CSV table of C-alpha atoms in Angstrom, one decimal:
chain,number,residue,atom,x,y,z
A,1,MET,CA,-12.1,-23.9,-9.4
A,2,THR,CA,-10.7,-20.4,-10.2
A,3,LEU,CA,-10.7,-18.4,-7.0
A,4,LEU,CA,-9.2,-15.1,-8.1
A,5,VAL,CA,-9.0,-13.4,-11.5
A,6,ALA,CA,-7.3,-10.1,-12.3
A,7,GLU,CA,-8.1,-9.2,-15.8
A,8,ASN,CA,-6.1,-6.8,-18.0
A,9,ILE,CA,-5.0,-4.6,-15.1
A,10,TYR,CA,-3.5,-1.2,-15.9
A,11,ARG,CA,-2.2,1.2,-13.2
A,12,SER,CA,0.0,4.3,-13.6
A,13,PHE,CA,1.6,6.8,-11.2
A,14,GLN,CA,2.3,10.3,-12.5
A,15,GLY,CA,3.1,8.9,-16.0
A,16,PHE,CA,4.9,5.8,-14.8
A,17,MET,CA,3.1,2.6,-15.9
A,18,ALA,CA,3.4,0.2,-13.0
A,19,LEU,CA,1.0,-2.3,-14.5
A,20,ALA,CA,0.4,-2.6,-18.3
A,21,GLY,CA,-2.3,-5.2,-19.0
A,22,VAL,CA,-1.5,-7.8,-16.3
A,23,SER,CA,-3.8,-10.7,-16.0
A,24,LEU,CA,-3.7,-13.4,-13.3
A,25,ARG,CA,-5.7,-16.4,-12.3
A,26,VAL,CA,-5.3,-18.2,-8.9
A,27,GLU,CA,-6.8,-21.6,-8.6
A,28,GLU,CA,-8.5,-22.7,-5.3
A,29,GLY,CA,-6.1,-24.7,-3.1
A,30,SER,CA,-3.0,-23.6,-4.9
A,31,PHE,CA,0.1,-21.7,-3.7
A,32,HIS,CA,0.8,-19.1,-6.4
A,33,ALA,CA,3.9,-17.0,-6.4
A,34,LEU,CA,4.2,-13.6,-8.0
A,35,VAL,CA,7.8,-12.8,-8.6
A,36,GLY,CA,10.0,-10.2,-10.3
A,37,PRO,CA,12.5,-7.4,-9.4
A,38,ASN,CA,11.7,-4.3,-7.5
A,39,GLY,CA,9.5,-2.1,-9.6
A,40,ALA,CA,8.0,-5.0,-11.6
A,41,GLY,CA,4.5,-4.2,-10.3
A,42,LYS,CA,4.0,-6.9,-7.7
A,43,THR,CA,2.9,-4.7,-4.8
A,44,THR,CA,0.8,-2.6,-7.0
A,45,LEU,CA,-1.0,-5.6,-8.2
A,46,PHE,CA,-1.6,-6.7,-4.6
A,47,ASN,CA,-3.0,-3.3,-3.8
A,48,VAL,CA,-5.3,-3.4,-6.7
A,49,ILE,CA,-6.6,-6.9,-5.8
A,50,THR,CA,-7.2,-5.9,-2.2
A,51,GLY,CA,-8.8,-2.6,-2.9
A,52,ARG,CA,-6.1,-0.4,-1.6
A,53,LEU,CA,-5.7,1.0,-5.2
A,54,ALA,CA,-8.2,1.3,-8.0
A,55,PRO,CA,-7.0,0.2,-11.4
A,56,ASP,CA,-7.0,2.7,-14.3
A,57,ARG,CA,-8.4,-0.1,-16.4
A,58,GLY,CA,-9.2,-3.8,-15.9
A,59,ARG,CA,-11.3,-5.8,-13.4
A,60,VAL,CA,-10.8,-8.1,-10.4
A,61,PHE,CA,-13.1,-11.0,-9.6
A,62,PHE,CA,-13.1,-13.2,-6.4
A,63,GLN,CA,-15.1,-16.4,-6.4
A,64,GLY,CA,-16.8,-15.2,-9.6
A,65,ARG,CA,-17.9,-11.9,-8.1
A,66,GLU,CA,-16.4,-8.6,-9.4
A,67,ILE,CA,-14.7,-6.7,-6.5
A,68,THR,CA,-12.9,-4.0,-8.5
A,69,GLY,CA,-12.3,-1.0,-6.3
A,70,TRP,CA,-14.0,-2.4,-3.3
A,71,PRO,CA,-12.6,-1.1,0.0
A,72,THR,CA,-10.3,-3.6,1.8
A,73,PRO,CA,-12.6,-4.5,4.7
A,74,ARG,CA,-15.4,-5.4,2.3
A,75,VAL,CA,-13.0,-7.5,0.3
A,76,ALA,CA,-11.8,-9.2,3.5
A,77,ARG,CA,-15.3,-10.1,4.5
A,78,LEU,CA,-15.6,-12.2,1.3
A,79,GLY,CA,-12.6,-14.2,2.4
A,80,LEU,CA,-9.6,-12.4,0.9
A,81,ALA,CA,-6.9,-11.2,3.4
A,82,VAL,CA,-3.5,-9.6,3.1
A,83,SER,CA,-0.7,-9.6,5.6
A,84,PHE,CA,0.0,-6.5,7.7
A,85,GLN,CA,3.8,-6.5,6.8
A,86,ARG,CA,5.6,-6.8,10.1
A,87,ALA,CA,2.9,-5.2,12.3
A,88,GLN,CA,4.7,-1.9,12.6
A,89,PRO,CA,1.7,0.2,13.7
A,90,PHE,CA,1.2,-2.3,16.6
A,91,VAL,CA,4.6,-2.3,18.3
A,92,SER,CA,3.3,-0.9,21.6
A,93,MET,CA,0.5,-3.5,21.9
A,94,THR,CA,0.5,-7.0,23.1
A,95,LEU,CA,0.3,-9.8,20.6
A,96,LEU,CA,-3.3,-10.5,21.7
A,97,GLU,CA,-4.3,-6.8,21.3
A,98,ALA,CA,-2.6,-6.6,17.8
A,99,VAL,CA,-4.4,-9.6,16.4
A,100,ALA,CA,-7.7,-8.5,18.0
A,101,LEU,CA,-7.4,-5.1,16.4
A,102,ALA,CA,-6.7,-6.8,13.1
A,103,ARG,CA,-9.9,-8.9,13.5
A,104,VAL,CA,-12.0,-5.8,14.2
A,105,GLY,CA,-10.4,-4.1,11.2
A,106,TYR,CA,-11.3,-7.0,8.9
A,107,GLN,CA,-14.9,-6.7,10.2
A,108,GLY,CA,-14.9,-3.1,9.0
A,109,LYS,CA,-15.4,-1.7,12.5
A,110,THR,CA,-13.4,0.3,15.0
A,111,PHE,CA,-13.0,-0.1,18.7
A,112,GLN,CA,-15.5,2.1,20.5
A,113,LEU,CA,-13.8,4.7,22.7
A,114,PHE,CA,-13.4,3.6,26.3
A,115,THR,CA,-14.6,0.0,25.5
A,116,PRO,CA,-12.2,-2.4,27.2
A,117,LEU,CA,-10.8,-5.0,25.0
A,118,ARG,CA,-11.8,-7.7,27.4
A,119,HIS,CA,-15.5,-7.0,26.6
A,120,LEU,CA,-15.0,-8.0,23.0
A,121,VAL,CA,-15.4,-11.7,23.7
A,122,GLU,CA,-15.7,-13.0,20.2
A,123,VAL,CA,-12.8,-10.9,18.9
A,124,LEU,CA,-10.6,-12.2,21.7
A,125,GLU,CA,-11.5,-15.8,21.0
A,126,GLU,CA,-10.6,-15.4,17.3
A,127,ALA,CA,-7.4,-13.6,18.2
A,128,ARG,CA,-6.4,-16.5,20.6
A,129,TRP,CA,-7.3,-19.0,17.9
A,130,ALA,CA,-5.1,-17.3,15.3
A,131,LEU,CA,-2.1,-17.0,17.8
A,132,SER,CA,-2.4,-20.7,18.6
A,133,LYS,CA,-2.3,-21.6,14.9
A,134,VAL,CA,1.0,-19.8,14.5
A,135,GLY,CA,2.5,-21.1,17.7
A,136,LEU,CA,2.4,-17.8,19.6
A,137,ASP,CA,-0.4,-18.5,22.1
A,138,GLY,CA,2.1,-18.7,24.9
A,139,ALA,CA,3.3,-15.2,24.1
A,140,ALA,CA,-0.1,-13.5,23.9
A,141,GLN,CA,0.7,-10.9,26.6
A,142,ARG,CA,4.2,-10.0,25.2
A,143,ARG,CA,4.6,-6.7,23.5
A,144,VAL,CA,5.0,-6.8,19.7
A,145,SER,CA,8.2,-4.7,20.1
A,146,GLU,CA,9.8,-7.6,22.1
A,147,LEU,CA,9.5,-10.2,19.3
A,148,PRO,CA,12.4,-11.5,17.2
A,149,LEU,CA,12.0,-11.2,13.5
A,150,GLY,CA,10.9,-14.8,13.0
A,151,ASP,CA,8.1,-14.4,15.5
A,152,LEU,CA,7.1,-11.1,13.9
A,153,LYS,CA,6.6,-13.0,10.7
A,154,ARG,CA,4.4,-15.5,12.4
A,155,LEU,CA,2.5,-12.6,14.0
A,156,ASP,CA,2.0,-11.2,10.5
A,157,VAL,CA,0.4,-14.4,9.4
A,158,ALA,CA,-1.8,-14.5,12.5
A,159,MET,CA,-3.1,-11.0,11.9
A,160,ALA,CA,-4.1,-12.1,8.4
A,161,LEU,CA,-5.4,-15.5,9.4
A,162,VAL,CA,-7.8,-14.0,11.9
A,163,ALA,CA,-9.9,-12.9,9.0
A,164,ARG,CA,-10.6,-16.6,8.3
A,165,PRO,CA,-9.6,-16.1,4.6
A,166,LYS,CA,-10.2,-18.4,1.7
A,167,LEU,CA,-7.3,-16.6,-0.1
A,168,LEU,CA,-4.3,-15.1,1.8
A,169,LEU,CA,-1.9,-12.6,0.2
A,170,LEU,CA,1.6,-12.5,1.7
A,171,ASP,CA,4.1,-9.9,0.6
A,172,GLU,CA,7.7,-11.1,1.1
A,173,PRO,CA,7.0,-13.3,4.1
A,174,LEU,CA,10.7,-14.4,4.3
A,175,ALA,CA,12.4,-10.9,4.0
A,176,GLY,CA,15.2,-10.4,6.5
A,177,LEU,CA,15.3,-14.0,7.7
A,178,SER,CA,18.4,-16.2,7.7
A,179,ARG,CA,18.7,-19.1,5.3
A,180,ALA,CA,17.7,-21.6,8.1
A,181,GLU,CA,14.8,-19.4,9.2
A,182,ARG,CA,13.5,-19.1,5.6
A,183,ARG,CA,13.4,-22.9,5.3
A,184,GLN,CA,11.5,-23.2,8.6
A,185,MET,CA,9.1,-20.4,7.5
A,186,VAL,CA,8.4,-22.2,4.2
A,187,GLU,CA,7.5,-25.4,6.0
A,188,PHE,CA,5.4,-23.4,8.6
A,189,ILE,CA,3.4,-21.6,5.9
A,190,ARG,CA,2.9,-24.8,3.8
A,191,GLY,CA,1.8,-26.9,6.8
A,192,LEU,CA,-0.5,-24.2,8.3
A,193,LEU,CA,-2.3,-23.2,5.1
A,194,ARG,CA,-2.7,-26.8,3.9
A,195,GLN,CA,-4.2,-27.6,7.2
A,196,GLU,CA,-6.6,-24.7,7.1
A,197,GLY,CA,-7.5,-25.1,3.5
A,198,VAL,CA,-6.3,-21.6,2.6
A,199,THR,CA,-5.2,-20.7,-0.9
A,200,LEU,CA,-2.0,-18.6,-1.1
A,201,LEU,CA,-0.8,-15.8,-3.4
A,202,PHE,CA,2.6,-14.5,-2.3
A,203,THR,CA,5.6,-12.4,-3.5
A,204,GLU,CA,9.1,-13.3,-2.6
A,205,HIS,CA,12.7,-12.6,-3.8
A,206,ASP,CA,14.2,-15.8,-2.5
A,207,THR,CA,14.2,-17.9,-5.6
A,208,GLU,CA,14.9,-21.2,-3.8
A,209,ALA,CA,12.0,-20.6,-1.4
A,210,VAL,CA,9.6,-19.7,-4.3
A,211,LEU,CA,10.5,-22.9,-6.2
A,212,ALA,CA,10.0,-24.9,-3.0
A,213,LEU,CA,6.7,-23.5,-2.0
A,214,ALA,CA,4.8,-22.5,-5.1
A,215,ASP,CA,2.6,-24.7,-7.2
A,216,ARG,CA,2.5,-22.1,-9.9
A,217,ILE,CA,4.6,-19.0,-10.6
A,218,THR,CA,3.8,-15.7,-12.5
A,219,VAL,CA,6.8,-13.6,-13.4
A,220,LEU,CA,6.4,-9.9,-13.8
A,221,HIS,CA,8.8,-7.7,-15.7
A,222,GLN,CA,8.3,-3.9,-16.2
A,223,GLY,CA,4.6,-4.1,-15.3
A,224,GLN,CA,3.8,-7.0,-17.7
A,225,VAL,CA,3.6,-10.8,-17.4
A,226,LEU,CA,6.9,-12.3,-18.7
A,227,ALA,CA,6.1,-15.9,-18.0
A,228,GLU,CA,3.8,-18.2,-16.1
A,229,GLY,CA,3.9,-21.9,-15.3
A,230,ILE,CA,4.7,-24.6,-12.8
A,231,PRO,CA,8.1,-24.2,-11.0
A,232,GLU,CA,10.0,-26.5,-13.4
A,233,GLU,CA,8.7,-24.6,-16.4
A,234,ILE,CA,9.9,-21.3,-14.8
A,235,ARG,CA,13.2,-22.8,-13.8
A,236,GLN,CA,13.8,-23.8,-17.4
A,237,ASN,CA,12.5,-20.6,-19.0
A,238,ALA,CA,15.5,-18.9,-20.8
A,239,GLU,CA,13.9,-15.4,-20.6
A,240,VAL,CA,13.3,-15.7,-16.9
A,241,ARG,CA,16.8,-17.1,-16.3
A,242,LYS,CA,18.3,-14.2,-18.2
A,243,ALA,CA,16.2,-11.5,-16.6
A,244,PHE,CA,16.1,-12.6,-13.0
A,245,LEU,CA,18.1,-15.6,-12.2
A,246,GLY,CA,21.4,-14.8,-13.8
A,247,GLY,CA,21.2,-18.1,-15.7
A,248,ALA,CA,21.6,-20.0,-12.5
A,249,ALA,CA,18.0,-21.4,-12.0
């Protein structure tokens, strides 16, 4: 079943065409990579899908329902979540607080002033569940600012997973990690999302990791789709090799 469809998406910024007729289909249960150099339009497409940006033209469908221009919390309540990208606004919080706040945000609510977090029983239960899934339940009371980068990446996943998504969008989940850490993160993401039955759409610059994790790859170039296919097809695509891989796929 097709879970997500982005149809003929256009988006410009002050005359610069970031997306020029991009279409994308993500099948349920797949791990789908969106790759390309900086400026190719990957993040813009993510933002259009999740409602952070409205497209100039085109439509977005999730589970057969049009969601074009919907606000992010409304999209998330349907089961589409995006990572918080290194949890930077939450550095002074504990891990439990950060994930709990993400849960509340996905519900489209805010903490009531002067309401202690301990009173939000359901929210805390969900936050603890998400932390346990990424192996950080033992660090729930640590400050976000104290975490090494690898654990921050896992926290990013927990803060998205707490939405109980059907489709999870991860933007460069391996950025900044060492080669060994990237391999560990690939195995962690694969195992966790397969276990939870979550479909994945992700961007990543690490070609080796993309080929190892993705079931299907869409390559963007200058705001358009250059190629799409299974990893072996992309590996052998001469245009892709020339444009992004330096011929060394």
